[in-house]
CSV table of C-alpha atoms in Angstrom, one decimal:
chain,number,residue,atom,x,y,z
G,1,UNK,CA,0.0,0.0,0.0
G,2,UNK,CA,1.2,3.6,-0.6
G,3,UNK,CA,2.4,5.3,2.6
G,4,UNK,CA,1.0,8.7,3.3
G,5,UNK,CA,2.9,10.8,5.9
G,6,UNK,CA,1.1,13.8,7.4
G,7,UNK,CA,3.4,16.2,9.2
G,8,UNK,CA,1.4,18.1,11.8
G,9,UNK,CA,-1.9,17.4,13.6
G,10,UNK,CA,-3.6,20.8,13.7
G,11,UNK,CA,-6.7,21.7,11.7
G,12,UNK,CA,-5.2,20.8,8.3
G,13,UNK,CA,-3.5,17.7,9.4
G,14,UNK,CA,-6.3,16.3,11.5
G,15,UNK,CA,-9.0,17.0,8.9
G,16,UNK,CA,-6.8,15.6,6.1
G,17,UNK,CA,-6.4,12.3,8.1
G,18,UNK,CA,-10.0,12.2,9.1
G,19,UNK,CA,-11.3,12.7,5.5
G,20,UNK,CA,-8.7,10.2,4.1
G,21,UNK,CA,-10.2,7.6,6.4
G,22,UNK,CA,-13.5,8.4,4.9
G,23,UNK,CA,-12.5,8.5,1.2
G,24,UNK,CA,-9.9,5.8,1.0
G,25,UNK,CA,-10.6,2.1,1.2
G,26,UNK,CA,-8.9,0.1,3.9
G,27,UNK,CA,-6.3,-1.3,1.5
G,28,UNK,CA,-5.7,1.8,-0.6
G,29,UNK,CA,-3.2,3.5,1.6
G,30,UNK,CA,-1.5,3.6,5.0
G,31,UNK,CA,-1.8,7.0,6.7
G,32,UNK,CA,0.6,8.1,9.4
G,33,UNK,CA,0.3,11.5,11.2
G,34,UNK,CA,3.2,12.9,13.3
G,35,UNK,CA,2.7,15.7,15.8
G,36,UNK,CA,4.4,16.4,19.2
G,37,UNK,CA,1.0,16.9,20.8
G,38,UNK,CA,-1.7,14.1,21.1
G,39,UNK,CA,-4.5,16.6,20.3
G,40,UNK,CA,-5.7,19.3,18.0
G,41,UNK,CA,-6.2,22.7,19.6
G,42,UNK,CA,-9.3,24.6,18.5
G,43,UNK,CA,-7.7,28.0,18.7
G,44,UNK,CA,-10.8,30.2,18.3
G,45,UNK,CA,-11.7,29.0,21.8
G,46,UNK,CA,-8.4,30.0,23.5
G,47,UNK,CA,-9.7,33.5,24.5
G,48,UNK,CA,-12.7,31.8,26.2
G,49,UNK,CA,-10.3,29.3,27.9
G,50,UNK,CA,-8.3,32.3,29.1
G,51,UNK,CA,-11.5,33.8,30.5
G,52,UNK,CA,-12.6,30.7,32.2
G,53,UNK,CA,-15.7,30.2,30.0
G,54,UNK,CA,-14.6,26.9,28.6
G,55,UNK,CA,-12.9,23.9,30.3
G,56,UNK,CA,-9.4,23.7,28.7
G,57,UNK,CA,-9.7,20.0,27.9
G,58,UNK,CA,-12.9,20.6,25.9
G,59,UNK,CA,-11.1,23.0,23.6
G,60,UNK,CA,-8.8,20.3,22.3
G,61,UNK,CA,-9.6,17.2,20.3
G,62,UNK,CA,-7.9,13.9,20.9
G,63,UNK,CA,-6.1,12.4,17.8
G,64,UNK,CA,-6.2,8.8,18.8
G,65,UNK,CA,-9.8,8.8,20.0
G,66,UNK,CA,-11.1,10.1,16.6
G,67,UNK,CA,-8.6,8.8,14.1
G,68,UNK,CA,-9.4,5.1,14.1
G,69,UNK,CA,-7.4,4.0,11.0
G,70,UNK,CA,-4.5,6.5,11.2
G,71,UNK,CA,-1.2,5.6,12.7
G,72,UNK,CA,-0.6,8.5,15.2
G,73,UNK,CA,3.0,9.2,16.3
G,74,UNK,CA,3.7,11.8,19.0
G,75,UNK,CA,7.1,13.1,18.1
G,76,UNK,CA,8.7,15.9,16.0
G,77,UNK,CA,9.6,15.7,12.3
G,78,UNK,CA,13.0,17.2,12.3
G,79,UNK,CA,13.9,16.7,8.7
G,80,UNK,CA,12.1,15.8,5.4
G,81,UNK,CA,14.2,14.6,2.5
G,82,UNK,CA,11.6,14.4,-0.2
G,83,UNK,CA,14.2,13.5,-2.9
G,84,UNK,CA,14.6,10.2,-1.0
G,85,UNK,CA,11.1,10.2,0.5
G,86,UNK,CA,12.3,9.9,4.1
G,87,UNK,CA,11.5,11.9,7.2
G,88,UNK,CA,13.5,12.0,10.4
G,89,UNK,CA,11.2,11.4,13.4
G,90,UNK,CA,12.5,12.6,16.8
G,91,UNK,CA,10.6,11.4,19.8
G,92,UNK,CA,10.8,13.1,23.2
G,93,UNK,CA,12.2,9.9,24.7
G,94,UNK,CA,14.2,7.4,22.6
G,95,UNK,CA,16.3,7.6,19.5
G,96,UNK,CA,15.3,9.3,16.2
G,97,UNK,CA,14.5,7.1,13.2
G,98,UNK,CA,14.0,7.4,9.5
G,99,UNK,CA,10.4,7.0,8.3
G,100,UNK,CA,9.9,6.2,4.6
G,101,UNK,CA,6.8,7.4,2.7
G,102,UNK,CA,5.3,7.6,-0.8
G,103,UNK,CA,3.3,10.8,-0.3
G,104,UNK,CA,4.0,13.6,2.1
G,105,UNK,CA,1.4,16.1,3.4
G,106,UNK,CA,2.9,19.2,5.0
G,107,UNK,CA,0.5,20.7,7.5
G,108,UNK,CA,2.8,21.8,10.3
G,109,UNK,CA,0.8,25.0,11.0
G,110,UNK,CA,2.1,28.3,12.4
G,111,UNK,CA,3.8,29.6,15.5
G,112,UNK,CA,3.7,33.0,17.2
G,113,UNK,CA,5.7,35.6,15.3
G,114,UNK,CA,7.7,38.0,17.5
G,115,UNK,CA,10.2,40.8,17.0
G,116,UNK,CA,13.5,41.4,18.9
G,117,UNK,CA,11.9,43.8,21.4
G,118,UNK,CA,13.8,43.8,24.7
G,119,UNK,CA,12.0,41.9,27.4
G,120,UNK,CA,9.4,40.2,25.2
G,121,UNK,CA,11.0,36.8,25.0
G,122,UNK,CA,11.6,36.8,28.8
G,123,UNK,CA,8.3,38.2,30.1
G,124,UNK,CA,5.5,37.9,27.5
G,125,UNK,CA,3.3,34.9,26.8
G,126,UNK,CA,1.6,33.9,23.5
G,127,UNK,CA,-1.9,32.6,22.9
G,128,UNK,CA,-1.4,29.9,20.3
G,129,UNK,CA,-1.8,26.8,22.5
G,130,UNK,CA,-4.0,25.5,25.3
G,131,UNK,CA,-1.3,25.7,27.9
G,132,UNK,CA,-0.7,29.4,27.3
G,133,UNK,CA,-4.5,30.1,27.6
G,134,UNK,CA,-4.6,28.2,30.9
G,135,UNK,CA,-1.6,30.1,32.2
G,136,UNK,CA,-3.1,33.5,31.3
G,137,UNK,CA,-6.3,32.6,33.1
G,138,UNK,CA,-4.5,31.4,36.2
G,139,UNK,CA,-2.2,34.5,36.1
G,140,UNK,CA,-5.2,36.9,36.1
G,141,UNK,CA,-6.9,35.1,39.0
G,142,UNK,CA,-3.7,34.7,41.0
G,143,UNK,CA,-2.8,38.4,40.6
G,144,UNK,CA,-6.2,39.3,42.0
G,145,UNK,CA,-5.6,37.1,45.0
G,146,UNK,CA,-2.2,38.7,45.6
G,147,UNK,CA,-3.4,42.2,45.0
G,148,UNK,CA,-6.3,41.8,47.4
G,149,UNK,CA,-3.9,41.8,50.4
G,150,UNK,CA,-2.0,45.0,49.3
G,151,UNK,CA,-2.8,48.6,50.3
G,152,UNK,CA,-4.7,50.7,48.0
G,153,UNK,CA,-2.5,52.8,45.7
G,154,UNK,CA,0.6,50.7,46.2
G,155,UNK,CA,2.8,50.4,43.1
G,156,UNK,CA,2.9,46.6,43.4
G,157,UNK,CA,-0.9,46.4,43.5
G,158,UNK,CA,-1.1,48.6,40.4
G,159,UNK,CA,1.5,46.4,38.6
G,160,UNK,CA,-0.4,43.1,39.5
G,161,UNK,CA,-3.7,44.6,38.2
G,162,UNK,CA,-2.2,45.9,34.9
G,163,UNK,CA,-2.6,43.7,31.9
G,164,UNK,CA,-1.2,44.2,28.4
G,165,UNK,CA,-2.1,42.6,25.1
G,166,UNK,CA,0.1,43.3,22.0
G,167,UNK,CA,-1.6,43.0,18.7
G,168,UNK,CA,-5.0,44.3,17.5
G,169,UNK,CA,-6.1,41.6,15.1
G,170,UNK,CA,-9.0,39.3,15.7
G,171,UNK,CA,-7.0,37.1,18.1
G,172,UNK,CA,-5.7,40.0,20.1
G,173,UNK,CA,-9.0,41.8,20.4
G,174,UNK,CA,-10.9,38.6,21.4
G,175,UNK,CA,-8.2,37.8,24.0
G,176,UNK,CA,-8.2,41.4,25.3
G,177,UNK,CA,-12.0,41.5,25.6
G,178,UNK,CA,-12.3,38.1,27.3
G,179,UNK,CA,-9.5,39.0,29.8
G,180,UNK,CA,-11.3,42.3,30.6
G,181,UNK,CA,-14.6,40.3,31.0
G,182,UNK,CA,-12.9,37.9,33.5
G,183,UNK,CA,-11.4,40.7,35.5
G,184,UNK,CA,-14.7,42.5,35.7
G,185,UNK,CA,-16.3,39.4,37.2
G,186,UNK,CA,-13.5,39.0,39.6
G,187,UNK,CA,-13.9,42.5,41.0
G,188,UNK,CA,-17.2,41.4,42.5
G,189,UNK,CA,-15.4,38.7,44.5
G,190,UNK,CA,-12.7,40.9,46.0
G,191,UNK,CA,-14.0,43.7,48.2
G,192,UNK,CA,-10.5,45.3,48.5
G,193,UNK,CA,-10.2,45.7,44.7
G,194,UNK,CA,-12.2,48.3,42.8
G,195,UNK,CA,-12.9,48.3,39.1
G,196,UNK,CA,-10.9,51.5,38.7
G,197,UNK,CA,-7.8,49.7,40.0
G,198,UNK,CA,-7.8,47.3,37.1
G,199,UNK,CA,-6.0,48.5,34.0
G,200,UNK,CA,-6.1,46.9,30.5
G,201,UNK,CA,-3.9,48.2,27.6
G,202,UNK,CA,-3.9,47.0,24.0
G,203,UNK,CA,-1.0,48.0,21.8
G,204,UNK,CA,-1.5,48.1,18.1
G,205,UNK,CA,1.1,49.4,15.6
G,206,UNK,CA,-1.5,50.2,12.9
G,207,UNK,CA,-4.0,53.1,13.0
G,208,UNK,CA,-6.9,50.7,13.4
G,209,UNK,CA,-7.8,47.3,14.9
G,210,UNK,CA,-9.4,44.2,13.3
G,211,UNK,CA,-8.6,44.8,9.6
G,212,UNK,CA,-11.0,42.0,8.7
G,213,UNK,CA,-14.0,44.2,9.5
G,214,UNK,CA,-15.0,47.7,8.3
G,215,UNK,CA,-13.5,50.8,9.8
G,216,UNK,CA,-16.9,51.8,11.2
G,217,UNK,CA,-17.2,48.4,12.9
G,218,UNK,CA,-13.7,48.6,14.3
G,219,UNK,CA,-14.4,52.0,15.8
G,220,UNK,CA,-17.5,50.6,17.5
G,221,UNK,CA,-15.4,47.8,19.0
G,222,UNK,CA,-13.0,50.4,20.4
G,223,UNK,CA,-15.8,52.4,21.8
G,224,UNK,CA,-17.3,49.3,23.4
G,225,UNK,CA,-14.0,48.4,25.0
G,226,UNK,CA,-13.4,51.9,26.2
G,227,UNK,CA,-16.8,51.9,28.0
G,228,UNK,CA,-15.6,48.8,29.8
G,229,UNK,CA,-12.5,50.5,31.1
G,230,UNK,CA,-10.0,49.3,28.5
G,231,UNK,CA,-7.4,51.5,26.8
G,232,UNK,CA,-6.3,50.9,23.2
G,233,UNK,CA,-3.1,52.5,21.9
G,234,UNK,CA,-3.2,52.9,18.1
G,235,UNK,CA,-0.3,53.8,15.9
G,236,UNK,CA,1.9,52.7,18.8
G,237,UNK,CA,4.7,50.2,19.1
G,238,UNK,CA,6.0,48.3,22.1
G,239,UNK,CA,9.6,49.5,22.5
G,240,UNK,CA,10.6,47.5,25.6
G,241,UNK,CA,9.1,45.1,28.2
G,242,UNK,CA,12.2,44.5,30.3
G,243,UNK,CA,11.3,43.3,33.8
G,244,UNK,CA,7.6,44.1,33.0
G,245,UNK,CA,8.2,47.8,32.5
G,246,UNK,CA,6.2,48.7,29.4
G,247,UNK,CA,7.8,51.4,27.2
G,248,UNK,CA,5.8,52.6,24.2
G,249,UNK,CA,6.9,54.4,21.1
G,250,UNK,CA,4.8,57.4,22.2
G,251,UNK,CA,7.0,57.9,25.2
G,252,UNK,CA,4.4,56.5,27.7
G,253,UNK,CA,5.6,53.9,30.2
G,254,UNK,CA,4.1,51.8,33.0
G,255,UNK,CA,4.5,48.6,34.9
G,256,UNK,CA,2.6,45.4,34.0
G,257,UNK,CA,2.8,41.9,35.4
G,258,UNK,CA,1.0,40.2,32.5
G,259,UNK,CA,1.9,40.7,28.8
G,260,UNK,CA,0.1,38.7,26.2
G,261,UNK,CA,1.6,38.6,22.7
G,262,UNK,CA,-0.8,38.2,19.7
G,263,UNK,CA,0.9,40.3,17.1
G,264,UNK,CA,0.9,37.8,14.2
G,265,UNK,CA,2.0,34.3,13.3
G,266,UNK,CA,4.5,32.7,10.9
G,267,UNK,CA,4.8,29.3,9.3
G,268,UNK,CA,6.3,26.7,11.5
G,269,UNK,CA,10.1,27.0,11.1
G,270,UNK,CA,10.5,23.2,10.9
G,271,UNK,CA,9.7,23.4,7.1
G,272,UNK,CA,13.1,25.0,6.7
G,273,UNK,CA,14.5,21.6,7.5
G,274,UNK,CA,13.3,20.2,4.2
G,275,UNK,CA,14.3,20.2,0.5
G,276,UNK,CA,10.8,21.5,-0.4
G,277,UNK,CA,10.4,24.9,-2.1
G,278,UNK,CA,9.7,27.8,0.2
G,279,UNK,CA,8.6,31.4,-0.7
G,280,UNK,CA,9.9,34.7,0.6
G,281,UNK,CA,7.6,34.7,3.7
G,282,UNK,CA,8.8,31.3,4.8
G,283,UNK,CA,5.8,29.3,3.6
G,284,UNK,CA,5.7,26.3,1.3
G,285,UNK,CA,5.0,27.2,-2.3
G,286,UNK,CA,1.7,25.8,-3.4
G,287,UNK,CA,-0.8,25.9,-6.2
G,288,UNK,CA,-4.6,26.1,-5.9
G,289,UNK,CA,-4.8,22.3,-6.0
G,290,UNK,CA,-2.8,22.2,-2.8
G,291,UNK,CA,0.2,20.6,-4.4
G,292,UNK,CA,3.7,21.9,-3.4
G,293,UNK,CA,5.3,23.5,-6.5
G,294,UNK,CA,8.6,24.7,-7.7
G,295,UNK,CA,9.6,26.7,-10.8
G,296,UNK,CA,9.0,23.6,-13.0
G,297,UNK,CA,5.5,22.9,-11.6
G,298,UNK,CA,4.0,20.5,-9.0
G,299,UNK,CA,6.5,18.5,-6.9
G,300,UNK,CA,5.4,14.9,-7.3
G,301,UNK,CA,3.7,13.3,-4.2
G,302,UNK,CA,4.0,16.5,-2.1
G,303,UNK,CA,1.0,18.3,-0.8
G,304,UNK,CA,0.3,21.1,1.7
G,305,UNK,CA,-2.5,23.1,3.4
G,306,UNK,CA,-3.2,25.4,6.2
G,307,UNK,CA,-1.0,28.2,7.8
G,308,UNK,CA,2.2,26.6,6.6
G,309,UNK,CA,1.2,26.9,2.9
G,310,UNK,CA,1.1,29.9,0.5
G,311,UNK,CA,-2.1,28.8,-1.3
G,312,UNK,CA,-3.4,31.2,-4.0
G,313,UNK,CA,-6.8,32.7,-3.2
G,314,UNK,CA,-8.8,32.4,-6.4
G,315,UNK,CA,-11.5,34.7,-5.1
G,316,UNK,CA,-9.1,37.6,-5.3
G,317,UNK,CA,-9.8,38.6,-1.7
G,318,UNK,CA,-6.6,37.2,-0.1
G,319,UNK,CA,-3.8,39.3,1.2
G,320,UNK,CA,-1.1,39.5,-1.4
G,321,UNK,CA,-3.1,37.0,-3.5
G,322,UNK,CA,-2.9,34.2,-1.0
G,323,UNK,CA,-5.3,32.7,1.5
G,324,UNK,CA,-5.0,34.3,4.9
G,325,UNK,CA,-3.9,31.9,7.8
G,326,UNK,CA,-7.2,31.1,9.6
G,327,UNK,CA,-9.3,28.2,10.5
G,328,UNK,CA,-11.9,28.7,7.8
G,329,UNK,CA,-9.3,28.1,5.1
G,330,UNK,CA,-7.3,25.3,7.0
G,331,UNK,CA,-10.4,23.1,7.5
G,332,UNK,CA,-11.7,23.5,4.0
G,333,UNK,CA,-8.4,23.1,2.4
G,334,UNK,CA,-7.8,19.9,4.3
G,335,UNK,CA,-11.1,18.4,3.2
G,336,UNK,CA,-10.3,19.2,-0.5
G,337,UNK,CA,-6.7,17.9,0.1
G,338,UNK,CA,-8.0,14.5,1.2
G,339,UNK,CA,-10.2,14.3,-1.9
G,340,UNK,CA,-7.3,15.4,-4.2
G,341,UNK,CA,-4.9,12.8,-2.7
G,342,UNK,CA,-7.6,10.1,-3.2
G,343,UNK,CA,-8.1,11.3,-6.7
G,344,UNK,CA,-4.4,11.2,-7.5
G,345,UNK,CA,-4.1,7.6,-6.2
G,346,UNK,CA,-7.0,6.6,-8.5
G,347,UNK,CA,-5.5,8.3,-11.5
G,348,UNK,CA,-7.9,11.3,-11.5
G,349,UNK,CA,-7.1,15.0,-11.7
G,350,UNK,CA,-7.1,17.2,-8.5
G,351,UNK,CA,-9.5,20.1,-8.1
G,352,UNK,CA,-8.6,23.7,-7.2
G,353,UNK,CA,-9.4,25.3,-3.9
G,354,UNK,CA,-11.9,28.1,-4.0
G,355,UNK,CA,-13.6,29.5,-1.0
G,356,UNK,CA,-15.4,32.8,-0.4
G,357,UNK,CA,-15.2,34.0,3.2
G,358,UNK,CA,-18.3,33.5,5.3
G,359,UNK,CA,-17.5,36.7,7.2
G,360,UNK,CA,-15.7,37.4,10.4
G,361,UNK,CA,-17.2,36.9,13.9
G,362,UNK,CA,-15.6,37.7,17.2
G,363,UNK,CA,-16.6,37.4,20.8
G,364,UNK,CA,-15.9,40.4,23.0
G,365,UNK,CA,-16.6,39.0,26.4
G,366,UNK,CA,-19.9,37.8,27.9
G,367,UNK,CA,-23.0,38.9,25.9
G,368,UNK,CA,-21.0,41.1,23.5
G,369,UNK,CA,-19.7,40.3,20.0
G,370,UNK,CA,-19.4,41.5,16.4
G,371,UNK,CA,-20.0,40.0,13.0
G,372,UNK,CA,-19.0,41.4,9.6
G,373,UNK,CA,-19.9,40.0,6.1
G,374,UNK,CA,-19.2,42.5,3.3
G,375,UNK,CA,-21.1,45.6,4.3
G,376,UNK,CA,-23.3,43.9,6.8
G,377,UNK,CA,-22.3,44.4,10.4
G,378,UNK,CA,-24.1,42.9,13.5
G,379,UNK,CA,-23.0,44.0,16.9
G,380,UNK,CA,-23.7,43.3,20.5
G,381,UNK,CA,-25.7,40.4,22.0
G,382,UNK,CA,-26.9,38.9,18.7
G,383,UNK,CA,-23.4,38.8,17.3
G,384,UNK,CA,-22.2,37.1,20.5
G,385,UNK,CA,-24.9,34.4,20.0
G,386,UNK,CA,-23.7,34.0,16.4
G,387,UNK,CA,-20.1,33.7,17.6
G,388,UNK,CA,-20.9,31.0,20.1
G,389,UNK,CA,-23.3,29.2,17.7
G,390,UNK,CA,-20.8,29.1,14.9
G,391,UNK,CA,-17.7,28.0,16.9
G,392,UNK,CA,-19.7,25.6,19.1
G,393,UNK,CA,-20.7,23.8,15.9
G,394,UNK,CA,-17.4,24.2,14.1
G,395,UNK,CA,-15.2,22.5,16.7
G,396,UNK,CA,-14.5,18.9,15.4
G,397,UNK,CA,-16.5,15.9,16.6
G,398,UNK,CA,-19.9,15.9,18.3
G,399,UNK,CA,-18.6,14.8,21.7
G,400,UNK,CA,-16.6,18.0,21.8
G,401,UNK,CA,-19.5,20.1,20.6
G,402,UNK,CA,-21.7,18.7,23.4
G,403,UNK,CA,-19.0,19.3,26.0
G,404,UNK,CA,-18.5,22.9,24.9
G,405,UNK,CA,-22.3,23.8,24.8
G,406,UNK,CA,-22.5,22.0,28.2
G,407,UNK,CA,-19.8,24.4,29.6
G,408,UNK,CA,-21.7,27.4,28.4
G,409,UNK,CA,-25.0,26.2,29.9
G,410,UNK,CA,-23.4,25.4,33.2
G,411,UNK,CA,-21.7,28.8,33.3
G,412,UNK,CA,-24.9,30.6,32.5
G,413,UNK,CA,-26.6,28.8,35.4
G,414,UNK,CA,-23.8,28.8,37.9
G,415,UNK,CA,-21.4,31.5,36.6
G,416,UNK,CA,-17.9,30.8,35.3
G,417,UNK,CA,-15.5,28.9,37.5
G,418,UNK,CA,-12.8,31.2,38.9
G,419,UNK,CA,-10.5,28.8,40.7
G,420,UNK,CA,-6.9,29.1,39.6
G,421,UNK,CA,-4.6,26.1,39.7
G,422,UNK,CA,-1.2,27.7,39.2
G,423,UNK,CA,0.3,25.3,41.8
G,424,UNK,CA,0.0,22.6,39.1
G,425,UNK,CA,3.3,24.0,37.7
G,426,UNK,CA,5.1,22.5,40.8
G,427,UNK,CA,2.8,19.7,41.9
G,428,UNK,CA,5.4,18.1,44.2
G,429,UNK,CA,6.1,21.2,46.2
G,430,UNK,CA,3.7,20.5,49.0
G,431,UNK,CA,4.8,16.8,49.2
G,432,UNK,CA,8.4,17.8,49.3
G,433,UNK,CA,7.9,20.4,52.0
G,434,UNK,CA,6.6,17.9,54.6
G,435,UNK,CA,8.2,14.6,53.3
G,436,UNK,CA,10.4,12.8,55.8
G,437,UNK,CA,14.0,12.2,54.8
G,438,UNK,CA,16.7,9.9,56.1
G,439,UNK,CA,18.8,11.3,58.9
G,440,UNK,CA,22.4,12.2,58.0
């Protein structure tokens, strides 16, 4: 049987494997998927995980539970030699080995893109994976617990209750709004902390936020956040974050204990460890049929999809002529990719990817959202319902959809859970403190 190797288990990798199981017969091909993590992270839910609105485990989808006929390997692909059709698999424990294949599918996804700003690498945290979202949630709640015991007006209290998000795209605005929503609910639980003592700053280098929506809609979002006590700095760059001291290009500076970085993504750097063609932005070169291409045309038996691929947007709406890196494209590309691989194995021609955007929808904290499709804009509670409805149904697998909707129903009835578990980082600390040791 032909061996199909899928590199990466995010949206594109998971859906490609899932649909190959559907379209291919049991004896048509052997599918292997390699990813360091045992699950897919549904990234649109990360802001709600950070706000305590969704149980973290319910925002991820197990590979092994839902891929019944795919061989799943939890390890890193550290090199792909397509000329010889081998991949180097490096597990966390054990020796690396060479995996042979007949067809390779590159779906390694994207990672946070940062700039060499002093202090960012040491003090900031991204919001690309579930662990980061949990850490942001625990940090906010822990900071409230610490600040509650400090005198009003103290510098340390102000620092603990100052939160910064860098990046005003959809991911940044959703994270910013959800964090503000969580903090507003926490104020009611801490009598020694007033709403005015909490400070939220969003830093955006451009002159507007959320370029996916109209300028009028983006201004409405800014006004909504401003009414909720949040500050948005437009046309402003972060100059330094050394030791948590925020210095802006405008000359303003202040102390902050929590810095969340959402200012863009880039293709997973692992694709540089391949002999496959890469374009100037570091993505794999691809055609609309999702084949990896070089100057001569399609590279035989090499396919790609998702954030790691520079796929032409045939609708003409893409940035620079390419599909933007989002879940809408990754999921739909993966489904077509599985069909195209199946067609190629059966001697048929692949089809080209064409998808018109369904619009953009964002949650802005409890009971507030925004939706934009062309010139149509819906704001407030209705858009929030649309946001939850769309993403609640979009997360893969019905067992996950049911868990997520269950979270929302329970939170509506009982309010969100605001218990932080930051001690999980050092789970043996309490045991070690009181454990008896042999006498010297």
